[in-house]
Amino acid sequence: RGMNIAIRRGRIEDANIIAQAITMAIGDTSTMERYCGRDFIGVLEEIARRADTQYSYKNTLVAEVDGQAVGAIVAYDGALLYQLREKTLSVIHKYNPDFRITDDETQAGEYYLDSIGILPHYRGMGIGRALILALQEHVAKADHPCIGLLVDYDNVQAERLYQSVGFKRVGTKLFIGHDMWHMQCTK
């Protein structure tokens, strides 16, 4: 029997799958521990449950397979970066008062695909593609000119997926110590 994949808006009770997706997108639990402490999933869940952060459930689309949340994509208007980041950092600073971000991953004029993650058992089934296509539809309805994202130079598989749905390299960005491709997809 085929999978029943559904994409829907995030809800406050999706905090755990959102936290997992962010962790998968960053791809390194030691980095997450350095940023947010040992209970980084709990910290990210706290951030995801808020309405005013970068990783808010309100900025999320969730993929379900047969009614179970298996992945999420987090994206927001780049013009809101500073106000969303301020609220995100207000939570992180409770656990790591010294954490700072000095690089800007996005800017006004770009809807920013911040994080995408699919639970390991469900990868390779088209769920990531379905989430990106749903995001593109959402952004088109909101009349934003383009979607941007950053991808590690060595994440060839992710870059191929982004290219297959219309993203192109537009430059590079240094973000939290990593040189990354800056990719955009315009309407």
mmCIF file of C-alpha atoms in Angstrom:
data_model
loop_
_atom_site.group_PDB
_atom_site.id
_atom_site.type_symbol
_atom_site.label_atom_id
_atom_site.label_comp_id
_atom_site.label_asym_id
_atom_site.label_seq_id
_atom_site.Cartn_x
_atom_site.Cartn_y
_atom_site.Cartn_z
ATOM 1 C CA ARG A 1 0.000 0.000 0.000
ATOM 2 C CA GLY A 2 1.217 3.520 -0.792
ATOM 3 C CA MET A 3 2.082 6.152 1.742
ATOM 4 C CA ASN A 4 -0.407 8.867 2.477
ATOM 5 C CA ILE A 5 1.736 12.038 2.706
ATOM 6 C CA ALA A 6 0.011 15.178 3.909
ATOM 7 C CA ILE A 7 1.555 18.620 4.370
ATOM 8 C CA ARG A 8 -0.078 20.990 6.844
ATOM 9 C CA ARG A 9 0.637 24.144 8.811
ATOM 10 C CA GLY A 10 2.582 23.639 12.017
ATOM 11 C CA ARG A 11 0.801 23.541 15.363
ATOM 12 C CA ILE A 12 2.069 24.168 18.864
ATOM 13 C CA GLU A 13 1.978 20.424 19.581
ATOM 14 C CA ASP A 14 4.492 19.888 16.741
ATOM 15 C CA ALA A 15 7.323 21.298 18.883
ATOM 16 C CA ASN A 16 9.147 17.956 19.044
ATOM 17 C CA ILE A 17 9.220 17.255 15.294
ATOM 18 C CA ILE A 18 10.243 20.898 14.701
ATOM 19 C CA ALA A 19 13.092 20.549 17.227
ATOM 20 C CA GLN A 20 14.185 17.310 15.539
ATOM 21 C CA ALA A 21 14.044 18.914 12.068
ATOM 22 C CA ILE A 22 16.225 21.844 13.198
ATOM 23 C CA THR A 23 18.720 19.418 14.726
ATOM 24 C CA MET A 24 18.789 17.330 11.536
ATOM 25 C CA ALA A 25 19.283 20.476 9.425
ATOM 26 C CA ILE A 26 22.268 21.545 11.517
ATOM 27 C CA GLY A 27 23.419 17.940 11.424
ATOM 28 C CA ASP A 28 25.707 17.948 14.414
ATOM 29 C CA THR A 29 24.516 17.238 17.950
ATOM 30 C CA SER A 30 27.782 18.516 19.490
ATOM 31 C CA THR A 31 27.104 21.902 17.863
ATOM 32 C CA MET A 32 23.557 21.846 19.234
ATOM 33 C CA GLU A 33 24.867 21.028 22.732
ATOM 34 C CA ARG A 34 27.355 23.899 22.461
ATOM 35 C CA TYR A 35 24.555 26.312 21.470
ATOM 36 C CA CYS A 36 21.746 25.143 23.750
ATOM 37 C CA GLY A 37 23.149 22.704 26.332
ATOM 38 C CA ARG A 38 22.602 18.973 26.761
ATOM 39 C CA ASP A 39 18.818 19.246 26.564
ATOM 40 C CA PHE A 40 18.960 21.035 23.213
ATOM 41 C CA ILE A 41 15.793 19.255 22.017
ATOM 42 C CA GLY A 42 13.939 20.649 25.040
ATOM 43 C CA VAL A 43 15.306 24.147 24.378
ATOM 44 C CA LEU A 44 14.335 23.939 20.696
ATOM 45 C CA GLU A 45 10.859 22.692 21.673
ATOM 46 C CA GLU A 46 10.482 25.731 23.942
ATOM 47 C CA ILE A 47 11.478 27.972 21.018
ATOM 48 C CA ALA A 48 9.121 26.138 18.622
ATOM 49 C CA ARG A 49 6.128 26.530 20.978
ATOM 50 C CA ARG A 50 6.477 30.320 20.930
ATOM 51 C CA ALA A 51 4.701 32.367 18.253
ATOM 52 C CA ASP A 52 7.474 34.955 17.882
ATOM 53 C CA THR A 53 10.707 33.033 17.135
ATOM 54 C CA GLN A 54 12.542 31.936 14.002
ATOM 55 C CA TYR A 55 11.643 28.310 14.722
ATOM 56 C CA SER A 56 8.045 28.952 15.764
ATOM 57 C CA TYR A 57 5.366 26.463 14.846
ATOM 58 C CA LYS A 58 3.804 29.433 13.023
ATOM 59 C CA ASN A 59 6.764 29.432 10.595
ATOM 60 C CA THR A 60 6.528 25.699 9.981
ATOM 61 C CA LEU A 61 4.976 23.227 7.604
ATOM 62 C CA VAL A 62 4.780 19.640 8.852
ATOM 63 C CA ALA A 63 4.772 16.446 6.800
ATOM 64 C CA GLU A 64 2.646 13.577 8.034
ATOM 65 C CA VAL A 65 2.646 10.011 6.809
ATOM 66 C CA ASP A 66 -0.527 8.145 7.721
ATOM 67 C CA GLY A 67 -1.248 10.773 10.392
ATOM 68 C CA GLN A 68 2.215 10.712 12.033
ATOM 69 C CA ALA A 69 4.479 13.795 11.887
ATOM 70 C CA VAL A 70 7.680 12.687 10.154
ATOM 71 C CA GLY A 71 9.302 15.938 9.050
ATOM 72 C CA ALA A 72 9.136 19.704 9.050
ATOM 73 C CA ILE A 73 10.314 22.749 7.147
ATOM 74 C CA VAL A 74 10.854 26.079 8.887
ATOM 75 C CA ALA A 75 10.813 29.293 6.832
ATOM 76 C CA TYR A 76 10.074 32.969 7.379
ATOM 77 C CA ASP A 77 10.251 36.410 5.788
ATOM 78 C CA GLY A 78 13.895 37.517 5.825
ATOM 79 C CA ALA A 79 12.789 41.069 6.665
ATOM 80 C CA LEU A 80 11.780 39.724 10.092
ATOM 81 C CA LEU A 81 15.180 38.128 10.828
ATOM 82 C CA TYR A 82 16.257 40.497 13.601
ATOM 83 C CA GLN A 83 13.003 40.504 15.552
ATOM 84 C CA LEU A 84 12.618 36.714 15.252
ATOM 85 C CA ARG A 85 16.276 36.123 16.139
ATOM 86 C CA GLU A 86 15.984 38.375 19.210
ATOM 87 C CA LYS A 87 13.119 36.232 20.571
ATOM 88 C CA THR A 88 14.940 33.002 19.680
ATOM 89 C CA LEU A 89 18.093 34.157 21.467
ATOM 90 C CA SER A 90 16.082 35.246 24.509
ATOM 91 C CA VAL A 91 15.263 31.563 25.058
ATOM 92 C CA ILE A 92 18.758 30.256 24.241
ATOM 93 C CA HIS A 93 20.358 32.810 26.578
ATOM 94 C CA LYS A 94 18.529 31.254 29.529
ATOM 95 C CA TYR A 95 20.697 28.160 28.919
ATOM 96 C CA ASN A 96 23.777 29.695 27.257
ATOM 97 C CA PRO A 97 24.112 33.404 28.085
ATOM 98 C CA ASP A 98 27.241 33.742 25.921
ATOM 99 C CA PHE A 99 25.794 32.477 22.634
ATOM 100 C CA ARG A 100 25.928 35.060 19.836
ATOM 101 C CA ILE A 101 25.164 35.108 16.128
ATOM 102 C CA THR A 102 26.935 37.798 14.150
ATOM 103 C CA ASP A 103 26.232 36.565 10.614
ATOM 104 C CA ASP A 104 22.978 37.210 8.768
ATOM 105 C CA GLU A 105 21.658 34.170 6.962
ATOM 106 C CA THR A 106 18.956 36.107 5.124
ATOM 107 C CA GLN A 107 17.686 39.613 4.405
ATOM 108 C CA ALA A 108 14.643 41.608 3.354
ATOM 109 C CA GLY A 109 13.292 40.578 -0.044
ATOM 110 C CA GLU A 110 13.915 36.899 0.603
ATOM 111 C CA TYR A 111 11.685 34.313 2.235
ATOM 112 C CA TYR A 112 14.214 32.171 4.079
ATOM 113 C CA LEU A 113 14.106 28.380 4.184
ATOM 114 C CA ASP A 114 15.880 28.018 7.511
ATOM 115 C CA SER A 115 15.614 24.306 8.280
ATOM 116 C CA ILE A 116 14.240 21.109 6.837
ATOM 117 C CA GLY A 117 14.451 17.652 8.356
ATOM 118 C CA ILE A 118 12.837 14.275 7.767
ATOM 119 C CA LEU A 119 13.008 11.410 10.274
ATOM 120 C CA PRO A 120 15.630 8.908 9.033
ATOM 121 C CA HIS A 121 13.169 6.063 8.343
ATOM 122 C CA TYR A 122 11.183 8.327 5.975
ATOM 123 C CA ARG A 123 14.047 9.788 3.943
ATOM 124 C CA GLY A 124 14.270 9.156 0.215
ATOM 125 C CA MET A 125 10.498 8.909 -0.163
ATOM 126 C CA GLY A 126 9.842 12.372 -1.625
ATOM 127 C CA ILE A 127 8.764 13.965 1.654
ATOM 128 C CA GLY A 128 11.459 16.661 1.590
ATOM 129 C CA ARG A 129 10.496 17.544 -1.970
ATOM 130 C CA ALA A 130 6.815 17.678 -0.967
ATOM 131 C CA LEU A 131 7.644 20.065 1.895
ATOM 132 C CA ILE A 132 9.685 22.358 -0.380
ATOM 133 C CA LEU A 133 6.958 22.408 -3.049
ATOM 134 C CA ALA A 134 4.353 23.231 -0.382
ATOM 135 C CA LEU A 135 6.590 26.047 0.878
ATOM 136 C CA GLN A 136 6.987 27.388 -2.663
ATOM 137 C CA GLU A 137 3.206 27.413 -3.037
ATOM 138 C CA HIS A 138 2.781 29.188 0.333
ATOM 139 C CA VAL A 139 5.399 31.818 -0.578
ATOM 140 C CA ALA A 140 3.864 32.409 -4.025
ATOM 141 C CA LYS A 141 0.450 33.035 -2.421
ATOM 142 C CA ALA A 142 2.095 35.508 -0.016
ATOM 143 C CA ASP A 143 3.579 37.284 -3.067
ATOM 144 C CA HIS A 144 7.237 37.108 -1.978
ATOM 145 C CA PRO A 145 9.747 37.521 -4.815
ATOM 146 C CA CYS A 146 12.012 34.622 -3.891
ATOM 147 C CA ILE A 147 12.969 31.907 -1.433
ATOM 148 C CA GLY A 148 16.550 31.690 -0.221
ATOM 149 C CA LEU A 149 18.518 29.094 1.685
ATOM 150 C CA LEU A 150 22.028 28.169 2.708
ATOM 151 C CA VAL A 151 23.513 24.739 2.079
ATOM 152 C CA ASP A 152 26.920 23.383 3.090
ATOM 153 C CA TYR A 153 29.375 23.077 0.224
ATOM 154 C CA ASP A 154 29.701 19.348 0.869
ATOM 155 C CA ASN A 155 25.972 18.581 1.118
ATOM 156 C CA VAL A 156 25.701 17.605 -2.543
ATOM 157 C CA GLN A 157 22.532 15.544 -2.058
ATOM 158 C CA ALA A 158 20.635 18.468 -0.528
ATOM 159 C CA GLU A 159 21.928 20.854 -3.181
ATOM 160 C CA ARG A 160 20.688 18.474 -5.916
ATOM 161 C CA LEU A 161 17.237 18.371 -4.307
ATOM 162 C CA TYR A 162 17.103 22.183 -4.160
ATOM 163 C CA GLN A 163 18.251 22.473 -7.787
ATOM 164 C CA SER A 164 15.576 19.971 -8.871
ATOM 165 C CA VAL A 165 12.853 22.321 -7.580
ATOM 166 C CA GLY A 166 14.287 25.480 -9.121
ATOM 167 C CA PHE A 167 16.957 26.789 -6.725
ATOM 168 C CA LYS A 168 20.189 28.183 -8.162
ATOM 169 C CA ARG A 169 23.455 29.247 -6.558
ATOM 170 C CA VAL A 170 23.578 33.030 -6.227
ATOM 171 C CA GLY A 171 26.712 33.326 -4.112
ATOM 172 C CA THR A 172 28.306 32.201 -0.887
ATOM 173 C CA LYS A 173 27.805 33.192 2.729
ATOM 174 C CA LEU A 174 29.817 32.623 5.847
ATOM 175 C CA PHE A 175 27.394 31.515 8.547
ATOM 176 C CA ILE A 176 28.485 30.469 12.047
ATOM 177 C CA GLY A 177 31.962 29.599 10.850
ATOM 178 C CA HIS A 178 30.914 27.694 7.710
ATOM 179 C CA ASP A 179 31.190 28.778 4.105
ATOM 180 C CA MET A 180 27.911 27.846 2.479
ATOM 181 C CA TRP A 181 26.218 28.165 -0.882
ATOM 182 C CA HIS A 182 23.496 30.802 -0.945
ATOM 183 C CA MET A 183 20.748 29.525 -3.230
ATOM 184 C CA GLN A 184 17.546 31.216 -4.354
ATOM 185 C CA CYS A 185 14.425 30.297 -6.236
ATOM 186 C CA THR A 186 12.380 33.092 -7.791
ATOM 187 C CA LYS A 187 8.745 32.991 -8.855
#
